[in-house]
């Protein structure tokens, strides 16, 4: 969720500045167009949902609108904040504030691990923009709720309260740790960070295979031993569900940024290698919804996975030596360009006001297949923000 990536190593930055002036650079032109689409789409959806309760999540083919307890509730307000910062459009700022306020009270909810997504992607973005005390209070309270889901005997935060598992933890949960690191920095109280670090360490031990691909769900026994490893949203227990690989990459990159512990960096590199070298990656680099989907090359693509991976690779590119960083940057840039092409970027006035087309939510449940998703839009704008920042460009002056 971090806004700026300010540390650009010397030679790497020279390479990034390159020979094109921004006006003559087709990649910058693509981003400029994407921001124009994003602004227009978000104004459309905000006016459509202004008088309706809830948050737009997807089109299936009709709108799926969710309440604050849904795991995706923070993404729409967060996308509005990102778009405001990128464009300076005051109307988006007003809408961002209105939609964030709809989440009021969710910080006390203890029924899910997704509080990081729900609160840090909304109030976190608001706090980053306005530096307001109220957002900070909400984030700290949500962090209290989140750590209440960690059984000290097991050492990880419980993801879900439904299902047959004894104590399920999903790879997605790595994303919720960023809020805990922030809460410790803000309050000076190490307890949030301690929970995050322990969760990351245990997940590193138990969630990953030899090739650095990840199981989706690991369930624990009450003594902390592993009860089972499998999937919920992937195509099989042993498959590599694309978005899950993205959550892991993003999560461990963020953990290295927050702790400086090189075991997280090494792990993020291994996940990046799995993703970047995968033989079933399509030419446009937007992954199939699962790297092991049986119907590849006809399997649906997942633009949300591409957006998460691209954003994570931009950050990873800043944390490693220059030549290695360039490989991550180049891949992320190529993914961003694919997402910004007509194949994935919506035409203004279509796609229900969402920015990107062609994501997959939960294919085994036959839910949200080849649809826009609010979190694809959120991580896409974050990737754009990171890209421009790495190139030393100001979105408002393109
Ligand atoms: N956190 C649920 C998902 O990625 O679909």
mmCIF file of C-alpha atoms and ligand atoms in Angstrom:
data_model
loop_
_atom_site.group_PDB
_atom_site.id
_atom_site.type_symbol
_atom_site.label_atom_id
_atom_site.label_comp_id
_atom_site.label_asym_id
_atom_site.label_seq_id
_atom_site.Cartn_x
_atom_site.Cartn_y
_atom_site.Cartn_z
ATOM 1 C CA UNK A 1 0.000 0.000 0.000
ATOM 2 C CA UNK A 2 3.042 2.255 0.451
ATOM 3 C CA UNK A 3 2.691 5.365 -1.674
ATOM 4 C CA UNK A 4 6.139 6.281 -2.858
ATOM 5 C CA UNK A 5 9.167 4.282 -3.772
ATOM 6 C CA UNK A 6 11.784 6.948 -3.336
ATOM 7 C CA UNK A 7 14.952 4.887 -3.270
ATOM 8 C CA UNK A 8 16.118 4.642 -6.832
ATOM 9 C CA UNK A 9 19.654 3.264 -7.076
ATOM 10 C CA UNK A 10 22.010 5.423 -9.203
ATOM 11 C CA UNK A 11 22.627 3.519 -12.429
ATOM 12 C CA UNK A 12 19.185 1.987 -12.343
ATOM 13 C CA UNK A 13 17.613 5.424 -12.237
ATOM 14 C CA UNK A 14 19.716 6.547 -15.199
ATOM 15 C CA UNK A 15 18.422 3.562 -17.120
ATOM 16 C CA UNK A 16 14.849 4.357 -16.141
ATOM 17 C CA UNK A 17 15.111 7.945 -17.243
ATOM 18 C CA UNK A 18 16.200 6.539 -20.596
ATOM 19 C CA UNK A 19 16.358 8.495 -23.829
ATOM 20 C CA UNK A 20 12.669 9.301 -24.465
ATOM 21 C CA UNK A 21 11.197 12.478 -23.097
ATOM 22 C CA UNK A 22 7.919 11.683 -21.300
ATOM 23 C CA UNK A 23 5.875 13.272 -24.119
ATOM 24 C CA UNK A 24 7.430 11.009 -26.745
ATOM 25 C CA UNK A 25 7.374 7.870 -24.656
ATOM 26 C CA UNK A 26 4.563 5.498 -25.676
ATOM 27 C CA UNK A 27 4.652 3.866 -22.238
ATOM 28 C CA UNK A 28 3.980 7.172 -20.559
ATOM 29 C CA UNK A 29 1.247 7.839 -23.104
ATOM 30 C CA UNK A 30 -0.310 4.472 -22.187
ATOM 31 C CA UNK A 31 -0.291 5.370 -18.499
ATOM 32 C CA UNK A 32 -1.722 8.803 -19.230
ATOM 33 C CA UNK A 33 -4.571 7.212 -21.125
ATOM 34 C CA UNK A 34 -5.117 4.674 -18.330
ATOM 35 C CA UNK A 35 -5.396 7.484 -15.788
ATOM 36 C CA UNK A 36 -7.892 9.288 -17.967
ATOM 37 C CA UNK A 37 -9.967 6.088 -18.174
ATOM 38 C CA UNK A 38 -9.649 5.515 -14.417
ATOM 39 C CA UNK A 39 -10.839 9.003 -13.573
ATOM 40 C CA UNK A 40 -13.786 8.782 -15.916
ATOM 41 C CA UNK A 41 -14.787 5.266 -14.801
ATOM 42 C CA UNK A 42 -14.572 6.101 -11.111
ATOM 43 C CA UNK A 43 -16.640 9.253 -11.538
ATOM 44 C CA UNK A 44 -19.228 7.136 -13.288
ATOM 45 C CA UNK A 45 -19.367 4.431 -10.628
ATOM 46 C CA UNK A 46 -19.251 6.913 -7.747
ATOM 47 C CA UNK A 47 -22.251 8.788 -9.080
ATOM 48 C CA UNK A 48 -24.083 5.493 -9.707
ATOM 49 C CA UNK A 49 -23.431 4.262 -6.150
ATOM 50 C CA UNK A 50 -23.706 7.608 -4.420
ATOM 51 C CA UNK A 51 -27.277 7.002 -3.320
ATOM 52 C CA UNK A 52 -26.996 3.205 -2.976
ATOM 53 C CA UNK A 53 -25.598 1.425 0.075
ATOM 54 C CA UNK A 54 -22.419 -0.641 -0.140
ATOM 55 C CA UNK A 55 -19.426 -0.934 -2.430
ATOM 56 C CA UNK A 56 -19.196 -2.156 -6.031
ATOM 57 C CA UNK A 57 -17.165 -5.378 -6.137
ATOM 58 C CA UNK A 58 -17.657 -6.983 -9.581
ATOM 59 C CA UNK A 59 -20.049 -7.588 -12.482
ATOM 60 C CA UNK A 60 -21.449 -11.097 -12.674
ATOM 61 C CA UNK A 61 -22.884 -9.852 -15.163
ATOM 62 C CA UNK A 62 -24.944 -7.601 -12.869
ATOM 63 C CA UNK A 63 -23.260 -5.586 -10.161
ATOM 64 C CA UNK A 64 -22.170 -7.446 -7.095
ATOM 65 C CA UNK A 65 -22.460 -4.865 -4.340
ATOM 66 C CA UNK A 66 -21.087 -5.689 -0.901
ATOM 67 C CA UNK A 67 -21.425 -4.459 2.650
ATOM 68 C CA UNK A 68 -18.543 -3.444 4.959
ATOM 69 C CA UNK A 69 -18.022 -7.020 6.228
ATOM 70 C CA UNK A 70 -17.070 -8.297 2.780
ATOM 71 C CA UNK A 71 -13.325 -8.824 2.338
ATOM 72 C CA UNK A 72 -13.287 -6.460 -0.649
ATOM 73 C CA UNK A 73 -15.107 -3.547 1.002
ATOM 74 C CA UNK A 74 -11.998 -1.365 1.371
ATOM 75 C CA UNK A 75 -10.835 -1.536 -2.222
ATOM 76 C CA UNK A 76 -13.338 0.797 -3.833
ATOM 77 C CA UNK A 77 -12.689 3.642 -1.362
ATOM 78 C CA UNK A 78 -8.965 2.913 -1.623
ATOM 79 C CA UNK A 79 -9.051 3.088 -5.413
ATOM 80 C CA UNK A 80 -10.777 6.467 -5.175
ATOM 81 C CA UNK A 81 -8.000 7.742 -2.879
ATOM 82 C CA UNK A 82 -5.309 6.433 -5.219
ATOM 83 C CA UNK A 83 -7.026 8.024 -8.207
ATOM 84 C CA UNK A 84 -7.348 11.298 -6.348
ATOM 85 C CA UNK A 85 -3.649 11.369 -5.559
ATOM 86 C CA UNK A 86 -2.767 10.477 -9.146
ATOM 87 C CA UNK A 87 -5.082 12.955 -10.835
ATOM 88 C CA UNK A 88 -5.732 15.723 -8.310
ATOM 89 C CA UNK A 89 -9.424 15.516 -9.194
ATOM 90 C CA UNK A 90 -11.245 17.029 -6.198
ATOM 91 C CA UNK A 91 -14.441 15.206 -7.016
ATOM 92 C CA UNK A 92 -12.630 11.899 -6.520
ATOM 93 C CA UNK A 93 -11.308 13.129 -3.188
ATOM 94 C CA UNK A 94 -14.835 13.942 -2.007
ATOM 95 C CA UNK A 95 -16.109 10.531 -3.134
ATOM 96 C CA UNK A 96 -13.150 8.773 -1.502
ATOM 97 C CA UNK A 97 -14.024 10.379 1.828
ATOM 98 C CA UNK A 98 -17.696 9.473 1.489
ATOM 99 C CA UNK A 99 -17.077 5.843 0.616
ATOM 100 C CA UNK A 100 -14.423 5.436 3.319
ATOM 101 C CA UNK A 101 -16.880 6.747 5.918
ATOM 102 C CA UNK A 102 -19.266 3.943 4.949
ATOM 103 C CA UNK A 103 -16.832 1.540 6.620
ATOM 104 C CA UNK A 104 -17.128 3.241 10.005
ATOM 105 C CA UNK A 105 -17.375 0.616 12.751
ATOM 106 C CA UNK A 106 -15.719 -2.191 10.766
ATOM 107 C CA UNK A 107 -12.572 -1.780 12.844
ATOM 108 C CA UNK A 108 -14.338 -3.592 15.715
ATOM 109 C CA UNK A 109 -15.265 -6.606 13.615
ATOM 110 C CA UNK A 110 -13.339 -9.709 14.684
ATOM 111 C CA UNK A 111 -14.913 -12.241 12.320
ATOM 112 C CA UNK A 112 -12.209 -12.296 9.610
ATOM 113 C CA UNK A 113 -8.492 -11.874 8.945
ATOM 114 C CA UNK A 114 -9.312 -9.595 6.023
ATOM 115 C CA UNK A 115 -9.301 -6.463 8.194
ATOM 116 C CA UNK A 116 -6.014 -5.466 6.600
ATOM 117 C CA UNK A 117 -7.586 -5.377 3.151
ATOM 118 C CA UNK A 118 -10.772 -3.751 4.440
ATOM 119 C CA UNK A 119 -9.255 -1.079 6.653
ATOM 120 C CA UNK A 120 -5.692 -0.493 5.484
ATOM 121 C CA UNK A 121 -6.661 -0.188 1.813
ATOM 122 C CA UNK A 122 -9.339 2.390 2.707
ATOM 123 C CA UNK A 123 -8.518 4.238 5.934
ATOM 124 C CA UNK A 124 -4.838 3.550 5.285
ATOM 125 C CA UNK A 125 -5.074 5.375 1.976
ATOM 126 C CA UNK A 126 -7.103 8.140 3.617
ATOM 127 C CA UNK A 127 -4.505 8.500 6.361
ATOM 128 C CA UNK A 128 -1.706 8.611 3.803
ATOM 129 C CA UNK A 129 -3.528 11.381 1.968
ATOM 130 C CA UNK A 130 -4.924 13.486 4.817
ATOM 131 C CA UNK A 131 -2.682 12.477 7.753
ATOM 132 C CA UNK A 132 -5.799 12.610 9.915
ATOM 133 C CA UNK A 133 -6.004 11.339 13.480
ATOM 134 C CA UNK A 134 -9.310 9.558 12.976
ATOM 135 C CA UNK A 135 -7.981 7.241 10.257
ATOM 136 C CA UNK A 136 -5.025 6.394 12.474
ATOM 137 C CA UNK A 137 -7.352 5.487 15.353
ATOM 138 C CA UNK A 138 -9.424 3.272 13.077
ATOM 139 C CA UNK A 139 -6.319 1.483 11.786
ATOM 140 C CA UNK A 140 -4.994 0.831 15.287
ATOM 141 C CA UNK A 141 -8.386 -0.459 16.437
ATOM 142 C CA UNK A 142 -8.585 -2.738 13.403
ATOM 143 C CA UNK A 143 -5.107 -3.991 14.249
ATOM 144 C CA UNK A 144 -6.324 -4.853 17.746
ATOM 145 C CA UNK A 145 -9.175 -6.804 16.191
ATOM 146 C CA UNK A 146 -6.808 -8.556 13.790
ATOM 147 C CA UNK A 147 -4.290 -9.687 16.400
ATOM 148 C CA UNK A 148 -7.172 -10.996 18.532
ATOM 149 C CA UNK A 149 -7.397 -13.713 15.855
ATOM 150 C CA UNK A 150 -3.912 -15.034 16.646
ATOM 151 C CA UNK A 151 -3.850 -18.028 18.993
ATOM 152 C CA UNK A 152 -0.449 -17.716 20.733
ATOM 153 C CA UNK A 153 -0.082 -21.511 20.901
ATOM 154 C CA UNK A 154 -0.294 -21.700 17.111
ATOM 155 C CA UNK A 155 1.382 -18.389 16.330
ATOM 156 C CA UNK A 156 -0.507 -17.407 13.182
ATOM 157 C CA UNK A 157 -3.606 -15.300 12.576
ATOM 158 C CA UNK A 158 -6.640 -17.427 11.840
ATOM 159 C CA UNK A 159 -8.096 -16.574 8.432
ATOM 160 C CA UNK A 160 -11.626 -17.913 8.365
ATOM 161 C CA UNK A 161 -14.282 -19.031 10.826
ATOM 162 C CA UNK A 162 -16.128 -21.191 8.285
ATOM 163 C CA UNK A 163 -15.359 -24.584 6.788
ATOM 164 C CA UNK A 164 -14.146 -27.990 7.943
ATOM 165 C CA UNK A 165 -10.603 -26.924 8.830
ATOM 166 C CA UNK A 166 -9.434 -26.794 12.452
ATOM 167 C CA UNK A 167 -7.532 -23.499 12.053
ATOM 168 C CA UNK A 168 -7.279 -22.310 8.446
ATOM 169 C CA UNK A 169 -4.657 -19.826 7.314
ATOM 170 C CA UNK A 170 -4.553 -18.707 3.698
ATOM 171 C CA UNK A 171 -1.643 -17.209 1.795
ATOM 172 C CA UNK A 172 -3.744 -14.066 1.230
ATOM 173 C CA UNK A 173 -3.272 -13.368 4.953
ATOM 174 C CA UNK A 174 0.272 -12.129 4.264
ATOM 175 C CA UNK A 175 -1.349 -8.992 2.862
ATOM 176 C CA UNK A 176 -3.043 -8.139 6.156
ATOM 177 C CA UNK A 177 0.295 -7.877 7.963
ATOM 178 C CA UNK A 178 1.161 -4.512 6.442
ATOM 179 C CA UNK A 179 -1.438 -2.844 8.671
ATOM 180 C CA UNK A 180 0.177 -4.407 11.766
ATOM 181 C CA UNK A 181 3.625 -3.056 10.883
ATOM 182 C CA UNK A 182 2.065 0.372 10.457
ATOM 183 C CA UNK A 183 0.269 0.132 13.829
ATOM 184 C CA UNK A 184 3.524 -0.616 15.654
ATOM 185 C CA UNK A 185 5.308 2.261 13.972
ATOM 186 C CA UNK A 186 2.439 4.618 14.755
ATOM 187 C CA UNK A 187 1.875 3.606 18.391
ATOM 188 C CA UNK A 188 5.397 2.547 19.359
ATOM 189 C CA UNK A 189 3.855 -0.681 20.671
ATOM 190 C CA UNK A 190 5.759 -3.704 19.288
ATOM 191 C CA UNK A 191 2.937 -6.218 19.797
ATOM 192 C CA UNK A 192 1.436 -5.748 16.318
ATOM 193 C CA UNK A 193 4.766 -6.156 14.574
ATOM 194 C CA UNK A 194 5.613 -9.193 16.711
ATOM 195 C CA UNK A 195 2.416 -10.925 15.606
ATOM 196 C CA UNK A 196 3.147 -10.029 11.975
ATOM 197 C CA UNK A 197 6.709 -11.353 12.098
ATOM 198 C CA UNK A 198 5.691 -14.618 13.730
ATOM 199 C CA UNK A 199 2.896 -15.076 11.209
ATOM 200 C CA UNK A 200 5.289 -14.434 8.313
ATOM 201 C CA UNK A 201 7.898 -16.848 9.724
ATOM 202 C CA UNK A 202 5.463 -19.702 10.293
ATOM 203 C CA UNK A 203 3.806 -19.155 6.912
ATOM 204 C CA UNK A 204 7.227 -19.210 5.242
ATOM 205 C CA UNK A 205 7.878 -22.596 6.843
ATOM 206 C CA UNK A 206 4.565 -24.236 6.090
ATOM 207 C CA UNK A 207 2.902 -22.690 3.054
ATOM 208 C CA UNK A 208 5.554 -23.176 0.381
ATOM 209 C CA UNK A 209 6.693 -26.029 -1.827
ATOM 210 C CA UNK A 210 10.230 -26.776 -3.031
ATOM 211 C CA UNK A 211 9.714 -24.636 -6.139
ATOM 212 C CA UNK A 212 8.514 -21.645 -4.010
ATOM 213 C CA UNK A 213 4.936 -21.991 -5.202
ATOM 214 C CA UNK A 214 2.377 -21.764 -2.453
ATOM 215 C CA UNK A 215 -0.516 -23.772 -1.123
ATOM 216 C CA UNK A 216 -3.622 -21.678 -0.711
ATOM 217 C CA UNK A 217 -4.866 -23.015 2.651
ATOM 218 C CA UNK A 218 -2.795 -24.487 5.481
ATOM 219 C CA UNK A 219 -4.761 -25.614 8.518
ATOM 220 C CA UNK A 220 -3.162 -26.064 11.928
ATOM 221 C CA UNK A 221 -3.820 -28.380 14.841
ATOM 222 C CA UNK A 222 -4.209 -26.834 18.282
ATOM 223 C CA UNK A 223 -0.554 -27.585 19.080
ATOM 224 C CA UNK A 224 0.655 -25.656 16.017
ATOM 225 C CA UNK A 225 1.439 -28.681 13.845
ATOM 226 C CA UNK A 226 0.040 -28.728 10.316
ATOM 227 C CA UNK A 227 -3.340 -30.415 9.962
ATOM 228 C CA UNK A 228 -3.625 -30.116 6.170
ATOM 229 C CA UNK A 229 -2.407 -28.310 3.082
ATOM 230 C CA UNK A 230 -4.729 -27.617 0.173
ATOM 231 C CA UNK A 231 -6.786 -25.127 -1.727
ATOM 232 C CA UNK A 232 -10.098 -23.314 -1.673
ATOM 233 C CA UNK A 233 -9.907 -21.098 -4.742
ATOM 234 C CA UNK A 234 -7.294 -22.905 -6.836
ATOM 235 C CA UNK A 235 -7.874 -25.735 -9.292
ATOM 236 C CA UNK A 236 -6.354 -28.434 -7.030
ATOM 237 C CA UNK A 237 -4.630 -28.856 -3.678
ATOM 238 C CA UNK A 238 -1.250 -29.044 -5.374
ATOM 239 C CA UNK A 239 -1.760 -26.314 -7.967
ATOM 240 C CA UNK A 240 -0.379 -22.775 -8.028
ATOM 241 C CA UNK A 241 -3.407 -20.472 -7.873
ATOM 242 C CA UNK A 242 -2.197 -17.314 -9.631
ATOM 243 C CA UNK A 243 -3.447 -14.630 -7.252
ATOM 244 C CA UNK A 244 -2.133 -16.610 -4.300
ATOM 245 C CA UNK A 245 1.372 -16.494 -5.789
ATOM 246 C CA UNK A 246 0.901 -12.735 -6.104
ATOM 247 C CA UNK A 247 -0.208 -12.379 -2.483
ATOM 248 C CA UNK A 248 2.898 -14.265 -1.350
ATOM 249 C CA UNK A 249 5.262 -12.207 -3.511
ATOM 250 C CA UNK A 250 3.753 -8.927 -2.374
ATOM 251 C CA UNK A 251 3.598 -10.049 1.260
ATOM 252 C CA UNK A 252 7.248 -11.115 1.598
ATOM 253 C CA UNK A 253 8.502 -8.094 -0.346
ATOM 254 C CA UNK A 254 6.585 -5.886 2.091
ATOM 255 C CA UNK A 255 7.904 -7.880 5.092
ATOM 256 C CA UNK A 256 11.485 -7.251 3.933
ATOM 257 C CA UNK A 257 10.763 -3.552 3.491
ATOM 258 C CA UNK A 258 9.344 -3.404 7.030
ATOM 259 C CA UNK A 259 11.938 -5.551 8.841
ATOM 260 C CA UNK A 260 15.134 -5.622 6.786
ATOM 261 C CA UNK A 261 15.250 -9.385 7.415
ATOM 262 C CA UNK A 262 16.937 -10.880 4.370
ATOM 263 C CA UNK A 263 15.171 -14.214 4.667
ATOM 264 C CA UNK A 264 12.004 -12.431 3.504
ATOM 265 C CA UNK A 265 13.865 -10.835 0.606
ATOM 266 C CA UNK A 266 15.323 -14.171 -0.460
ATOM 267 C CA UNK A 267 11.900 -15.709 -0.278
ATOM 268 C CA UNK A 268 10.347 -12.930 -2.352
ATOM 269 C CA UNK A 269 13.077 -13.492 -4.956
ATOM 270 C CA UNK A 270 12.284 -17.198 -5.093
ATOM 271 C CA UNK A 271 8.579 -16.507 -5.575
ATOM 272 C CA UNK A 272 9.415 -13.942 -8.257
ATOM 273 C CA UNK A 273 11.551 -16.547 -10.040
ATOM 274 C CA UNK A 274 8.709 -19.075 -9.913
ATOM 275 C CA UNK A 275 6.331 -16.556 -11.465
ATOM 276 C CA UNK A 276 8.715 -15.046 -14.018
ATOM 277 C CA UNK A 277 10.101 -18.348 -15.287
ATOM 278 C CA UNK A 278 6.839 -20.238 -15.352
ATOM 279 C CA UNK A 279 6.504 -22.035 -18.705
ATOM 280 C CA UNK A 280 2.730 -21.577 -18.775
ATOM 281 C CA UNK A 281 2.914 -17.786 -18.662
ATOM 282 C CA UNK A 282 1.104 -16.362 -21.698
ATOM 283 C CA UNK A 283 2.800 -13.978 -24.086
ATOM 284 C CA UNK A 284 1.093 -10.889 -22.677
ATOM 285 C CA UNK A 285 2.213 -11.910 -19.151
ATOM 286 C CA UNK A 286 -1.282 -11.748 -17.628
ATOM 287 C CA UNK A 287 -1.450 -15.152 -15.947
ATOM 288 C CA UNK A 288 -4.097 -17.795 -16.324
ATOM 289 C CA UNK A 289 -6.186 -17.866 -13.145
ATOM 290 C CA UNK A 290 -4.203 -20.910 -11.979
ATOM 291 C CA UNK A 291 -0.772 -21.863 -13.348
ATOM 292 C CA UNK A 292 -2.004 -25.482 -13.410
ATOM 293 C CA UNK A 293 -5.471 -24.905 -14.882
ATOM 294 C CA UNK A 294 -6.255 -27.988 -16.965
ATOM 295 C CA UNK A 295 -7.633 -26.053 -19.934
ATOM 296 C CA UNK A 296 -4.630 -23.809 -20.616
ATOM 297 C CA UNK A 297 -4.389 -22.063 -23.145
ATOM 298 C CA UNK A 298 -8.182 -21.659 -23.039
ATOM 299 C CA UNK A 299 -8.346 -20.990 -19.298
ATOM 300 C CA UNK A 300 -9.488 -17.510 -18.194
ATOM 301 C CA UNK A 301 -6.852 -14.930 -17.373
ATOM 302 C CA UNK A 302 -6.686 -13.122 -14.075
ATOM 303 C CA UNK A 303 -5.919 -9.424 -14.444
ATOM 304 C CA UNK A 304 -6.128 -9.030 -10.660
ATOM 305 C CA UNK A 305 -3.198 -11.433 -10.220
ATOM 306 C CA UNK A 306 -1.242 -9.494 -12.846
ATOM 307 C CA UNK A 307 -1.906 -6.200 -11.064
ATOM 308 C CA UNK A 308 -0.795 -7.561 -7.669
ATOM 309 C CA UNK A 309 2.338 -9.154 -9.174
ATOM 310 C CA UNK A 310 3.285 -6.035 -11.153
ATOM 311 C CA UNK A 311 2.917 -3.802 -8.101
ATOM 312 C CA UNK A 312 4.997 -6.200 -5.984
ATOM 313 C CA UNK A 313 7.737 -6.489 -8.644
ATOM 314 C CA UNK A 314 8.037 -2.703 -8.836
ATOM 315 C CA UNK A 315 8.701 -2.626 -5.123
ATOM 316 C CA UNK A 316 11.047 -5.614 -5.248
ATOM 317 C CA UNK A 317 13.039 -3.861 -7.990
ATOM 318 C CA UNK A 318 14.001 -1.169 -5.464
ATOM 319 C CA UNK A 319 15.233 -3.601 -2.815
ATOM 320 C CA UNK A 320 17.882 -5.553 -4.719
ATOM 321 C CA UNK A 321 21.084 -4.768 -6.653
ATOM 322 C CA UNK A 322 20.626 -2.789 -9.870
ATOM 323 C CA UNK A 323 20.949 -5.465 -12.522
ATOM 324 C CA UNK A 324 18.547 -7.753 -10.677
ATOM 325 C CA UNK A 325 16.214 -4.841 -10.022
ATOM 326 C CA UNK A 326 16.071 -4.112 -13.717
ATOM 327 C CA UNK A 327 14.741 -7.594 -14.479
ATOM 328 C CA UNK A 328 11.881 -7.076 -11.995
ATOM 329 C CA UNK A 329 11.213 -3.574 -13.236
ATOM 330 C CA UNK A 330 11.165 -4.668 -16.888
ATOM 331 C CA UNK A 331 8.764 -7.505 -16.178
ATOM 332 C CA UNK A 332 6.460 -5.296 -14.118
ATOM 333 C CA UNK A 333 6.516 -2.594 -16.775
ATOM 334 C CA UNK A 334 5.627 -5.113 -19.489
ATOM 335 C CA UNK A 335 2.746 -6.411 -17.363
ATOM 336 C CA UNK A 336 1.547 -2.875 -16.752
ATOM 337 C CA UNK A 337 1.588 -2.167 -20.487
ATOM 338 C CA UNK A 338 -0.468 -5.301 -21.172
ATOM 339 C CA UNK A 339 -3.014 -4.298 -18.542
ATOM 340 C CA UNK A 340 -3.114 -0.813 -20.072
ATOM 341 C CA UNK A 341 -3.880 -2.132 -23.562
ATOM 342 C CA UNK A 342 -7.352 -2.428 -25.068
ATOM 343 C CA UNK A 343 -7.326 -6.110 -24.156
ATOM 344 C CA UNK A 344 -7.691 -5.324 -20.435
ATOM 345 C CA UNK A 345 -8.358 -1.600 -19.983
ATOM 346 C CA UNK A 346 -12.040 -0.744 -20.164
ATOM 347 C CA UNK A 347 -13.480 1.612 -22.706
ATOM 348 C CA UNK A 348 -14.904 4.666 -20.960
ATOM 349 C CA UNK A 349 -18.548 4.250 -20.030
ATOM 350 C CA UNK A 350 -18.430 0.426 -20.158
ATOM 351 C CA UNK A 351 -17.435 -2.362 -17.759
ATOM 352 C CA UNK A 352 -19.750 -1.119 -14.996
ATOM 353 C CA UNK A 353 -17.384 1.743 -14.236
ATOM 354 C CA UNK A 354 -14.546 -0.631 -13.314
ATOM 355 C CA UNK A 355 -11.130 0.092 -14.814
ATOM 356 C CA UNK A 356 -9.838 -3.354 -15.773
ATOM 357 C CA UNK A 357 -11.586 -6.255 -17.489
ATOM 358 C CA UNK A 358 -10.881 -10.007 -17.278
ATOM 359 C CA UNK A 359 -10.244 -11.101 -13.705
ATOM 360 C CA UNK A 360 -11.234 -14.272 -11.894
ATOM 361 C CA UNK A 361 -12.614 -14.308 -8.354
ATOM 362 C CA UNK A 362 -13.414 -17.881 -7.366
ATOM 363 C CA UNK A 363 -13.558 -20.197 -10.343
ATOM 364 C CA UNK A 364 -14.189 -23.516 -8.532
ATOM 365 C CA UNK A 365 -17.308 -21.930 -6.981
ATOM 366 C CA UNK A 366 -18.284 -20.689 -10.460
ATOM 367 C CA UNK A 367 -18.190 -17.188 -9.079
ATOM 368 C CA UNK A 368 -16.762 -14.056 -10.709
ATOM 369 C CA UNK A 369 -15.175 -15.604 -13.784
ATOM 370 C CA UNK A 370 -13.799 -13.238 -16.429
ATOM 371 C CA UNK A 371 -15.196 -10.161 -14.730
ATOM 372 C CA UNK A 372 -13.914 -6.830 -13.468
ATOM 373 C CA UNK A 373 -12.965 -6.901 -9.781
ATOM 374 C CA UNK A 374 -12.483 -3.937 -7.465
ATOM 375 C CA UNK A 375 -9.162 -5.261 -6.168
ATOM 376 C CA UNK A 376 -7.739 -5.588 -9.689
ATOM 377 C CA UNK A 377 -8.392 -1.861 -10.074
ATOM 378 C CA UNK A 378 -6.846 -1.083 -6.677
ATOM 379 C CA UNK A 379 -3.542 -2.860 -7.336
ATOM 380 C CA UNK A 380 -3.447 -1.600 -10.926
ATOM 381 C CA UNK A 381 -3.521 2.024 -9.765
ATOM 382 C CA UNK A 382 -0.968 1.204 -7.095
ATOM 383 C CA UNK A 383 1.281 -0.309 -9.773
ATOM 384 C CA UNK A 384 0.896 2.848 -11.878
ATOM 385 C CA UNK A 385 1.749 4.989 -8.869
ATOM 386 C CA UNK A 386 4.887 2.935 -8.198
ATOM 387 C CA UNK A 387 5.876 2.933 -11.869
ATOM 388 C CA UNK A 388 5.660 6.687 -12.224
ATOM 389 C CA UNK A 389 7.471 7.213 -8.973
ATOM 390 C CA UNK A 390 10.307 4.940 -10.115
ATOM 391 C CA UNK A 391 10.555 6.882 -13.348
ATOM 392 C CA UNK A 392 10.629 10.160 -11.451
ATOM 393 C CA UNK A 393 7.387 11.290 -13.105
ATOM 394 C CA UNK A 394 4.548 13.204 -11.519
ATOM 395 C CA UNK A 395 1.191 11.809 -12.610
ATOM 396 C CA UNK A 396 -0.400 15.249 -12.455
ATOM 397 C CA UNK A 397 2.125 16.665 -14.932
ATOM 398 C CA UNK A 398 2.177 13.993 -17.608
HETATM 399 N N1 LIG B 1 -8.603 -13.053 -0.554
HETATM 400 C C1 LIG B 1 -9.430 -13.745 -1.465
HETATM 401 C C2 LIG B 1 -8.977 -13.696 -2.873
HETATM 402 O O1 LIG B 1 -7.865 -13.376 -3.211
HETATM 403 O O2 LIG B 1 -9.798 -14.027 -3.704
#
